[in-house]
PDB file of C-alpha atoms in Angstrom:
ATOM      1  CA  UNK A   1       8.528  15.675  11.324  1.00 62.00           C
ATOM      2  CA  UNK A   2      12.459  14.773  11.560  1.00 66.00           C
ATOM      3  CA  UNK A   3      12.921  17.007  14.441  1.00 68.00           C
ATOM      4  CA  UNK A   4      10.481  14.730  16.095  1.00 74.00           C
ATOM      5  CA  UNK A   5      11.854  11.139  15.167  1.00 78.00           C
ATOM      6  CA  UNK A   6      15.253  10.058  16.071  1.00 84.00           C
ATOM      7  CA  UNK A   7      15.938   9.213  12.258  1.00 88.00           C
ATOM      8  CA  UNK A   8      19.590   8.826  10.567  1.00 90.00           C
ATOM      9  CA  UNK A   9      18.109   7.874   7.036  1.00 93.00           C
ATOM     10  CA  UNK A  10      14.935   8.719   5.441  1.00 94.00           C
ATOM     11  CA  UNK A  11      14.419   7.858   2.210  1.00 96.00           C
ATOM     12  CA  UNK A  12      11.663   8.961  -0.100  1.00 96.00           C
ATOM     13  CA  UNK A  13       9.965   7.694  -3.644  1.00 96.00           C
ATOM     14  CA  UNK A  14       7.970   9.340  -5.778  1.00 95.00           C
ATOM     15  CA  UNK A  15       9.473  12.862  -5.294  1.00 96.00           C
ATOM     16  CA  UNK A  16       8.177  14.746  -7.963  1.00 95.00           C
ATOM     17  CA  UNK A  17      11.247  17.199  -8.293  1.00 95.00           C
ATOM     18  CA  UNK A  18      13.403  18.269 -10.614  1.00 92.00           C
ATOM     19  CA  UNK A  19      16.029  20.358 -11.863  1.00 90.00           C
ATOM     20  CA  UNK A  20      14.051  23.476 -10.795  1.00 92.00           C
ATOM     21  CA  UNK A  21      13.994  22.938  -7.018  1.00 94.00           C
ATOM     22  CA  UNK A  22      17.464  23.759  -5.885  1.00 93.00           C
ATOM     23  CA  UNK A  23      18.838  21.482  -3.030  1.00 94.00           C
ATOM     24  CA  UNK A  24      18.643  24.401  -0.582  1.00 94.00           C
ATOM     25  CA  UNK A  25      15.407  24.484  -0.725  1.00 95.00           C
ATOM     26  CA  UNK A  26      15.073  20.880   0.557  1.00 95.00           C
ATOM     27  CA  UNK A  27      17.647  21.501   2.794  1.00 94.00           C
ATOM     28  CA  UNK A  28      17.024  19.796   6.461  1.00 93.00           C
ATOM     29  CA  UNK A  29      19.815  21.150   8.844  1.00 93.00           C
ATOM     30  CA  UNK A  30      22.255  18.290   9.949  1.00 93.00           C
ATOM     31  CA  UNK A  31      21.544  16.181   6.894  1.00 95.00           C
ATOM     32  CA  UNK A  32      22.677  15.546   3.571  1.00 96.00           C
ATOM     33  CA  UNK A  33      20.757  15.093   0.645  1.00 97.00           C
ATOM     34  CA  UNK A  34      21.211  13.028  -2.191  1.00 97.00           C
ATOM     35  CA  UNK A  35      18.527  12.786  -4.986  1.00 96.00           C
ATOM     36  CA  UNK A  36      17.948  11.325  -8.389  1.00 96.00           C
ATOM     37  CA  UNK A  37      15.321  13.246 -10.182  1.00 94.00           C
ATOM     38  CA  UNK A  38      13.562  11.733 -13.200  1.00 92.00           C
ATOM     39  CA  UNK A  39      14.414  13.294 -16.414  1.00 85.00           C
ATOM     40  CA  UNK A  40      12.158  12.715 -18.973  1.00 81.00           C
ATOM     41  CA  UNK A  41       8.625  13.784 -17.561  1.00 85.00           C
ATOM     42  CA  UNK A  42       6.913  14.692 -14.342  1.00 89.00           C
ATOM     43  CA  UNK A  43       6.280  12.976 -11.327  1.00 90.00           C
ATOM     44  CA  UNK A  44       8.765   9.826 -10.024  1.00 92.00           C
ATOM     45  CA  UNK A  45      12.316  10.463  -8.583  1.00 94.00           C
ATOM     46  CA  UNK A  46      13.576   9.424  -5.175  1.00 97.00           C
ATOM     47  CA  UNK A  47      16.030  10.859  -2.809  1.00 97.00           C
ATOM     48  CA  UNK A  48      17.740  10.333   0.694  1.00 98.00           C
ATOM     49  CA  UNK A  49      18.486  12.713   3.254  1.00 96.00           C
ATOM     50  CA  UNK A  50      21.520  11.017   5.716  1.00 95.00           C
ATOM     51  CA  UNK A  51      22.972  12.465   9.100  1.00 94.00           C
ATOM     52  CA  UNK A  52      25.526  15.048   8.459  1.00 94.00           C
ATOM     53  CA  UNK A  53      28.176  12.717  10.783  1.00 92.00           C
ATOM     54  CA  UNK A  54      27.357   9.487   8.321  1.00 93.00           C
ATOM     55  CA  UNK A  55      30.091   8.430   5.914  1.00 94.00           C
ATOM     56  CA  UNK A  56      27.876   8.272   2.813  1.00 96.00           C
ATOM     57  CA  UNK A  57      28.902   6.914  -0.516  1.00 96.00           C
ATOM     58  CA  UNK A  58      26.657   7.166  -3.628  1.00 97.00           C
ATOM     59  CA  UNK A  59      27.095   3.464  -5.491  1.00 96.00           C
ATOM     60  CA  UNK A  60      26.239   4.995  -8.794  1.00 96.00           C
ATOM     61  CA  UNK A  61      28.090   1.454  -9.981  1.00 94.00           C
ATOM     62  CA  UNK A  62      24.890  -0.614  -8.536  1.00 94.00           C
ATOM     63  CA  UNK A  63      22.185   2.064  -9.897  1.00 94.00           C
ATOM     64  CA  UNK A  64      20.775   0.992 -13.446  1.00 93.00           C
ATOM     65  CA  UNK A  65      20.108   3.865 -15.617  1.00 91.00           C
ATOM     66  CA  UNK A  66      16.609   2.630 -16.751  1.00 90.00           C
ATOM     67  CA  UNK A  67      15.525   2.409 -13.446  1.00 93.00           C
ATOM     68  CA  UNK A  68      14.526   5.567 -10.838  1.00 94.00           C
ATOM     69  CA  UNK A  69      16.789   3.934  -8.009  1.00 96.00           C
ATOM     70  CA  UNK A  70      19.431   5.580  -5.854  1.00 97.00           C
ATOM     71  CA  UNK A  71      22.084   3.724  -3.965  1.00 97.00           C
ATOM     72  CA  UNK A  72      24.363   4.117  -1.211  1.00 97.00           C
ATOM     73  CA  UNK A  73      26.371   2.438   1.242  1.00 95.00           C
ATOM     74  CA  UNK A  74      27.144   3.654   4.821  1.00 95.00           C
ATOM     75  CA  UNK A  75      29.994   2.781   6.826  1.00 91.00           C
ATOM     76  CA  UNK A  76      29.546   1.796   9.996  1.00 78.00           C
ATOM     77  CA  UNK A  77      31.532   1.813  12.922  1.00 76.00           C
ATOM     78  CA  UNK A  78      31.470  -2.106  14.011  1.00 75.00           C
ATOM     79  CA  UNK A  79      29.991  -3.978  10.855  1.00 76.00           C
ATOM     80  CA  UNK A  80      30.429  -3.720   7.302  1.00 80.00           C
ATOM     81  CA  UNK A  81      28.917  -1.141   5.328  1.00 86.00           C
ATOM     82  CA  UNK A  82      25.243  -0.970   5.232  1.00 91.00           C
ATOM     83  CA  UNK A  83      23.492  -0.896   2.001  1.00 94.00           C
ATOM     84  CA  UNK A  84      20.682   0.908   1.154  1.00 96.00           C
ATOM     85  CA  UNK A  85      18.589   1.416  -2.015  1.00 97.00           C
ATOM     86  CA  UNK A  86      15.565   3.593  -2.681  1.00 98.00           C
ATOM     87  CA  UNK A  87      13.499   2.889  -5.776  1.00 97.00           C
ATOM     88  CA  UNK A  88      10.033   4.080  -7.770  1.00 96.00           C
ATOM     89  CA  UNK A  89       8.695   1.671 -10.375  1.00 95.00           C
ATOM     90  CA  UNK A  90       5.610   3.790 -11.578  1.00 94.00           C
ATOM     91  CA  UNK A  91       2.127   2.350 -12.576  1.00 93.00           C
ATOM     92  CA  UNK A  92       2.595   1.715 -15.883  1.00 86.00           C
ATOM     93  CA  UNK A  93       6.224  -0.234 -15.456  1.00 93.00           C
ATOM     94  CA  UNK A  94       6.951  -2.681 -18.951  1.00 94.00           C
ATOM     95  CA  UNK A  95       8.385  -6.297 -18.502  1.00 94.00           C
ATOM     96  CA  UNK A  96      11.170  -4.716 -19.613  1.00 95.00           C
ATOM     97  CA  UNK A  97      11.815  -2.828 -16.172  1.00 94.00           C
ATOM     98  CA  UNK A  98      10.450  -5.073 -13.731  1.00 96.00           C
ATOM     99  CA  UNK A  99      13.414  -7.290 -15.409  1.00 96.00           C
ATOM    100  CA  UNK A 100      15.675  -4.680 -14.886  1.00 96.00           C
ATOM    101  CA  UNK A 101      14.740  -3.887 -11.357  1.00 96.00           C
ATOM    102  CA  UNK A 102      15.209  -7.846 -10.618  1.00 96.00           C
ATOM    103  CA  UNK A 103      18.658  -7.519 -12.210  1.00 96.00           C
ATOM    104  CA  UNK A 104      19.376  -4.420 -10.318  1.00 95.00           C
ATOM    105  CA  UNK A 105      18.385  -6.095  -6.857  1.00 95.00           C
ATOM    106  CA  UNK A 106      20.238  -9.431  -7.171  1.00 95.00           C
ATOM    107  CA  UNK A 107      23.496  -7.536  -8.415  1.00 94.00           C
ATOM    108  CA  UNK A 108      23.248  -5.523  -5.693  1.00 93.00           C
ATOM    109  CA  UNK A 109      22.284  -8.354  -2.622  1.00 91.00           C
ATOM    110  CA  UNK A 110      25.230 -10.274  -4.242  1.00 90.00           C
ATOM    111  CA  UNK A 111      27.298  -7.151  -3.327  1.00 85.00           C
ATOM    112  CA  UNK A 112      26.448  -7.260   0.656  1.00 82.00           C
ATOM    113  CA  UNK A 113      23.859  -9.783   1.040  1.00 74.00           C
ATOM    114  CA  UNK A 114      23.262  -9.463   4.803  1.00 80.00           C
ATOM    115  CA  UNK A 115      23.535  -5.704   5.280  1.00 89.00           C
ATOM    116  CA  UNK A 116      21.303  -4.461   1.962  1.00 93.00           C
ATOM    117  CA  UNK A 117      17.898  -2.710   2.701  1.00 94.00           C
ATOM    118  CA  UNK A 118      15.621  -1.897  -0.410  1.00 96.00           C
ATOM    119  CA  UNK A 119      12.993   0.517   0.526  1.00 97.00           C
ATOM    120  CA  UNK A 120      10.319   2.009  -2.127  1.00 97.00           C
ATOM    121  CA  UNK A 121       7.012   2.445  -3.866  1.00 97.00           C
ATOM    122  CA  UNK A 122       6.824  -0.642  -6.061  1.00 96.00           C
ATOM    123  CA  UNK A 123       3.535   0.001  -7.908  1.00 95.00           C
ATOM    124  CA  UNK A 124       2.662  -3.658  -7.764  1.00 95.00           C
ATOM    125  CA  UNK A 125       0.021  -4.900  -4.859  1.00 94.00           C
ATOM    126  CA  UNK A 126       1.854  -7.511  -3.012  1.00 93.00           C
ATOM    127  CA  UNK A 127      -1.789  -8.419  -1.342  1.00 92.00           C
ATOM    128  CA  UNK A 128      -1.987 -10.363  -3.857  1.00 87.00           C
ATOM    129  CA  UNK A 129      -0.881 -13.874  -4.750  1.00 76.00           C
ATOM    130  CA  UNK A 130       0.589 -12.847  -8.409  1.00 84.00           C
ATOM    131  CA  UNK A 131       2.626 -10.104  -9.927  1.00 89.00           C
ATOM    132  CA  UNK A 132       6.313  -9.000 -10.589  1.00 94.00           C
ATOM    133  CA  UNK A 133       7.121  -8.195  -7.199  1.00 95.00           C
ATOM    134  CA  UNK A 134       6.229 -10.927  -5.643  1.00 90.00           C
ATOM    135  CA  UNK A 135       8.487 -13.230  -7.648  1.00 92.00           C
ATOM    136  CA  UNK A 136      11.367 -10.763  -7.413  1.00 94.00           C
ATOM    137  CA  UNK A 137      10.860 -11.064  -3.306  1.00 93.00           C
ATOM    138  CA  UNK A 138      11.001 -14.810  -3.697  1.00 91.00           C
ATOM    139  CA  UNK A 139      13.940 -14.767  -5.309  1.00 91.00           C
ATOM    140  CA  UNK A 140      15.793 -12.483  -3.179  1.00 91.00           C
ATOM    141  CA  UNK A 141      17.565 -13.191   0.191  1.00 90.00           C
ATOM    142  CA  UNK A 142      15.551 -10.010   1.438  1.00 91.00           C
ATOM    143  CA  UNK A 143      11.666 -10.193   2.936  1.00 91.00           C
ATOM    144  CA  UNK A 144       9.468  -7.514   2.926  1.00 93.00           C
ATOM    145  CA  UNK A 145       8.629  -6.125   6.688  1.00 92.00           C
ATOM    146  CA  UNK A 146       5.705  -4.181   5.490  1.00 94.00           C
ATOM    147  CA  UNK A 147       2.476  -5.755   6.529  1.00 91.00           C
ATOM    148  CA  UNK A 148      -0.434  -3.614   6.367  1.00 94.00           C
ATOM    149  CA  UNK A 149      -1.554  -1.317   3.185  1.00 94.00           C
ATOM    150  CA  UNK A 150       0.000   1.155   2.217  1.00 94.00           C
ATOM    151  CA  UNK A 151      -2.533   2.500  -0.361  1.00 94.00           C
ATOM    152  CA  UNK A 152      -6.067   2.751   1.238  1.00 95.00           C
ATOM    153  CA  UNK A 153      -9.047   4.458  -0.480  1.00 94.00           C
ATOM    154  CA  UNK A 154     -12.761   3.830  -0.519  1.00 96.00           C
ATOM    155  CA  UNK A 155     -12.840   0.595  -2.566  1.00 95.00           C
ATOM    156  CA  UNK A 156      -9.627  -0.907  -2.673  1.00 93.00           C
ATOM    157  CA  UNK A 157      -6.665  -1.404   0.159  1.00 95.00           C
ATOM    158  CA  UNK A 158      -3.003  -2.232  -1.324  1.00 94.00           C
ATOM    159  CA  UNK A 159       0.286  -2.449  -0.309  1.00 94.00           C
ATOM    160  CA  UNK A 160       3.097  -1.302  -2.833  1.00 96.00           C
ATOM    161  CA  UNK A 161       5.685   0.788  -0.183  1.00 96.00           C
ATOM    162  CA  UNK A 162       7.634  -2.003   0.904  1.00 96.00           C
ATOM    163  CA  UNK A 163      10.895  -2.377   3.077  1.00 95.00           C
ATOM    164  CA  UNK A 164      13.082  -5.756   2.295  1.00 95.00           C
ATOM    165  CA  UNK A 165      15.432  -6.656   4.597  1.00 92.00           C
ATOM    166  CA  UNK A 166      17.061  -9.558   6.148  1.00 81.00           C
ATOM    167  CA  UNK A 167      15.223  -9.721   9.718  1.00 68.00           C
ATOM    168  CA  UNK A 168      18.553  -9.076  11.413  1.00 68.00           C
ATOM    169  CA  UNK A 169      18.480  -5.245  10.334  1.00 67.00           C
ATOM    170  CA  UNK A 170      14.709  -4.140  11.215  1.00 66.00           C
ATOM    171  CA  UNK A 171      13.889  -2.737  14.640  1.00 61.00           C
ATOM    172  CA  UNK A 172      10.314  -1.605  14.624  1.00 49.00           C
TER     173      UNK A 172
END
């Protein structure tokens, strides 16, 4: 698949690894990988694999540790540094995190408001008129550039992979 799309970044949610799958084996030649495997129990976990020629740095600062989130900024060559997060909120997600995640976002949109990309599986169908996601994206200075589900089966279409962005940064 990357050999085949001219990709820099890929970020991924919902992993399902852990500290029995070595980073070798996820190895991608000409990338780096950064992950942030869940610790507790199975499933969850997110990673990013960045172009070996990309100055990378982890913002472990902006990533809260109730949260499956991972955070980095890269420098570019003309602009400030881009920021990107990856995050997984599984199913079952209290108040309690969804409050967190909003806490985590706005702290780190106040860092670089107009070069911060979230991408991730947010659990929570923004199809719909309610729910925790939509008033985080309301409140954000990000919009979501996802438009069609994500989640299709039999009975039910959703969309809970989103990409929030200020429209400056997305080239589709």
């Amino acid at each position: 698949f990357i050999d085949n799309v001219n990709v820099d970044i890929l970020g991924l949610a919902e992993t399902w690894l852990d500290d029995t799958v070595a980073d070798g084996v996820l190895s991608i030649p000409g990338f780096q990988l950064l992950r942030r495997d869940r610790q507790s129990r199975t499933g969850g976990g997110v990673c990013i694999y960045c172009k070996d020629d990309l100055a990378v740095t982890r913002r472990r600062d902006l990533e809260d540790s109730t949260l499956e989130s991972l955070v980095i900024n890269v420098k570019t060559r003309r602009q400030s540094p881009l920021t990107l997060a990856v995050v997984y909120l599984p199913p079952s997600s209290s108040r309690e995190e969804w409050s967190s995640l909003e806490q985590s976002l706005e702290t780190i949109c106040v860092q670089n408001p107009e070069r911060t990309v979230v991408v991730g599986d947010f659990n929570d169908n923004i199809l719909t008129a309610s729910g925790p996601m939509h008033t985080i994206i309301r409140r954000l200075p990000l919009k979501n550039h996802v438009r069609t589900p994500t989640r299709v089966t039999a009975t039910s279409s959703t969309l809970l992979d989103l990409v929030l962005a200020d429209h400056s940064l997305i080239e589709f």
